[in-house]
Protein backbone atom coordinates (compact mmCIF):
# COMPACT_ATOMS: atom_id res chain seq x y z
CA MET A 1 66.03 82.09 -96.02
CA ASN A 2 63.97 79.31 -97.72
CA ARG A 3 60.58 78.30 -97.05
CA GLU A 4 61.57 75.26 -94.69
CA GLN A 5 63.80 77.50 -92.63
CA PHE A 6 61.15 80.15 -92.25
CA ILE A 7 58.62 77.53 -91.14
CA SER A 8 60.87 75.96 -88.66
CA GLU A 9 61.75 79.30 -87.11
CA VAL A 10 58.03 80.40 -86.95
CA ARG A 11 57.18 76.99 -85.12
CA ALA A 12 59.82 77.61 -82.54
CA CYS A 13 58.35 81.01 -81.50
CA GLN A 14 54.80 81.29 -82.65
CA GLY A 15 53.44 80.73 -79.01
CA GLN A 16 55.66 83.48 -77.75
CA LEU A 17 54.38 85.72 -80.53
CA ARG A 18 50.89 85.00 -79.91
CA ARG A 19 51.29 85.70 -76.11
CA PHE A 20 53.11 88.97 -76.95
CA LEU A 21 50.38 90.17 -79.05
CA THR A 22 47.57 88.91 -76.76
CA SER A 23 49.24 90.94 -74.17
CA LEU A 24 49.46 94.08 -76.17
CA CYS A 25 45.93 94.23 -77.45
CA GLY A 26 43.96 92.19 -74.68
CA ASP A 27 42.06 89.86 -77.34
CA ALA A 28 43.04 86.78 -78.42
CA ALA A 29 41.21 86.50 -81.63
CA LEU A 30 42.52 90.07 -82.58
CA ALA A 31 46.03 88.93 -81.67
CA ASP A 32 45.61 85.78 -84.04
CA ASP A 33 44.54 88.12 -86.62
CA ILE A 34 47.65 90.48 -86.17
CA ALA A 35 49.90 87.48 -85.94
CA GLN A 36 48.56 86.21 -89.30
CA GLU A 37 49.26 89.42 -90.85
CA ALA A 38 52.61 89.53 -89.27
CA LEU A 39 53.72 86.18 -90.55
CA VAL A 40 52.56 87.07 -94.18
CA ARG A 41 54.75 90.07 -94.03
CA ALA A 42 57.61 88.38 -92.46
CA TYR A 43 57.38 85.58 -95.20
CA VAL A 44 57.28 88.13 -98.02
CA ALA A 45 60.24 90.02 -96.50
CA SER A 46 62.22 86.70 -95.45
CA GLY A 47 64.58 86.94 -98.29
CA ARG A 48 66.00 90.03 -96.83
CA PHE A 49 66.14 88.88 -93.24
CA ALA A 50 69.36 88.52 -91.40
CA GLY A 51 70.27 88.24 -87.70
CA ASN A 52 67.92 87.15 -84.68
CA PHE A 53 64.84 85.66 -86.16
CA ARG A 54 62.66 85.97 -83.06
CA ALA A 55 63.51 89.60 -82.43
CA TRP A 56 63.01 90.32 -86.17
CA LEU A 57 59.53 88.64 -86.18
CA PHE A 58 58.46 90.45 -83.01
CA ARG A 59 59.46 93.69 -84.87
CA VAL A 60 57.23 92.86 -87.84
CA ALA A 61 54.41 91.93 -85.41
CA TYR A 62 54.86 94.99 -83.38
CA ASN A 63 54.68 97.25 -86.51
CA CYS A 64 51.45 95.20 -87.52
CA PHE A 65 50.09 95.95 -84.12
CA VAL A 66 50.91 99.65 -84.26
CA ASP A 67 49.37 99.82 -87.82
CA ASN A 68 46.20 98.61 -86.34
CA ILE A 69 46.06 100.37 -82.97
CA ARG A 70 43.88 103.05 -84.07
CA LYS A 71 41.35 100.63 -84.99
CA LEU A 72 41.55 98.83 -81.51
CA PRO A 73 39.31 99.53 -78.55
CA PRO A 74 41.34 99.96 -75.39
CA PRO A 75 42.50 96.68 -73.80
CA THR A 76 40.08 94.71 -72.21
CA GLU A 77 40.70 94.40 -68.38
CA SER A 78 39.65 90.81 -68.14
CA LEU A 79 40.64 87.49 -69.84
CA ASP A 80 38.52 85.64 -72.17
CA ALA A 81 36.58 83.00 -70.40
CA ARG A 82 38.45 80.16 -71.86
CA GLU A 83 41.78 81.45 -71.01
CA VAL A 84 40.55 81.97 -67.39
CA LEU A 85 39.49 78.29 -67.10
CA GLN A 86 42.73 77.20 -68.55
CA ILE A 87 44.74 78.96 -66.02
CA GLU A 88 42.63 78.00 -63.11
CA SER A 89 42.94 74.33 -64.19
CA ASP A 90 46.83 74.76 -64.61
CA GLU A 91 47.61 76.71 -61.73
CA GLY A 92 44.83 76.89 -59.15
CA GLN A 93 42.75 79.83 -57.89
CA GLU A 94 45.37 82.12 -56.30
CA SER A 95 47.73 81.96 -59.33
CA ALA A 96 44.69 82.44 -61.60
CA TYR A 97 43.94 85.62 -59.58
CA ARG A 98 47.33 87.00 -59.53
CA LYS A 99 47.54 86.48 -63.29
CA GLU A 100 44.27 88.19 -63.90
CA GLU A 101 45.38 90.89 -61.63
CA LEU A 102 48.70 91.46 -63.50
CA ARG A 103 46.77 91.43 -66.93
CA ARG A 104 44.30 94.13 -65.64
CA ALA A 105 47.47 96.26 -64.47
CA LEU A 106 49.14 95.68 -67.97
CA ALA A 107 45.93 96.89 -69.64
CA ARG A 108 46.05 100.15 -67.76
CA ILE A 109 49.60 101.36 -68.52
CA PRO A 110 50.89 103.05 -71.77
CA GLU A 111 51.13 100.85 -74.90
CA LYS A 112 55.02 101.45 -75.18
CA GLU A 113 55.46 100.53 -71.54
CA ARG A 114 53.34 97.73 -71.84
CA THR A 115 55.36 96.30 -74.91
CA ALA A 116 58.59 96.62 -73.17
CA ILE A 117 57.43 94.92 -70.14
CA VAL A 118 55.94 92.07 -72.16
CA LEU A 119 58.86 91.73 -74.31
CA PHE A 120 61.44 91.87 -71.31
CA TYR A 121 59.52 89.79 -68.61
CA PHE A 122 57.52 87.27 -70.80
CA GLU A 123 59.40 86.80 -73.82
CA GLU A 124 62.79 87.29 -72.14
CA LEU A 125 64.17 89.56 -74.99
CA SER A 126 67.12 91.72 -74.15
CA VAL A 127 67.16 95.62 -73.93
CA LYS A 128 69.01 95.58 -77.18
CA GLU A 129 66.55 93.21 -78.85
CA ILE A 130 63.63 95.30 -77.43
CA ALA A 131 65.25 98.50 -79.03
CA SER A 132 65.36 96.63 -82.22
CA VAL A 133 61.65 95.52 -82.14
CA MET A 134 60.21 98.96 -80.82
CA GLN A 135 62.90 100.89 -83.12
CA ILE A 136 63.95 103.06 -80.25
CA PRO A 137 67.40 103.57 -78.13
CA SER A 138 68.30 101.21 -75.50
CA GLY A 139 68.07 103.96 -72.96
CA THR A 140 64.31 104.72 -73.82
CA VAL A 141 63.56 101.05 -73.36
CA LYS A 142 65.10 101.14 -69.80
CA TYR A 143 63.00 104.24 -69.29
CA TYR A 144 59.88 102.31 -70.37
CA LEU A 145 60.67 99.49 -68.28
CA SER A 146 61.25 101.57 -65.12
CA MET A 147 58.13 103.56 -65.72
CA GLY A 148 55.95 100.35 -66.64
CA ARG A 149 57.08 98.69 -63.39
CA ASN A 150 56.22 101.83 -61.40
CA HIS A 151 52.81 102.05 -63.00
CA ILE A 152 52.04 98.41 -62.47
CA LYS A 153 52.96 98.71 -58.81
CA GLU A 154 50.32 101.31 -58.69
CA HIS A 155 47.70 98.96 -59.96
CA ILE A 156 48.64 95.83 -58.15
CA ARG A 157 47.92 95.13 -54.64
CA LEU A 158 50.89 93.79 -53.06
């Protein structure tokens, strides 16, 4: 993969990458830092890349997140004020409340379940792609998705 191809592929999925990392760590600024680290690592390794670029990049980003997880405080339970204002202006009060409630629930579930949920529902990766990103069997991904859904239900008022 040459430089131009790499840049093109990154442009196509950079918003999804940022959203994924923000959902994992709960801090937009930290997510941006981890995304930068992931992009540098991915670029250095891009000569060895073959296959689904988005899944591969998410794998690199997930590894960067895991490398930094010991240094991270627990995910915050509320959005950055700028994000709240943006959501409210885009979708109204009720929708903003529901998104905030979902983010709080996501922050409360175990990291591996949160990762599987975010990749499956928000980033629309397949179970097979998630297994590749997390380096776990597909059956384990399905287990994390099931447990994650159950844990989220416990935290969200329906």
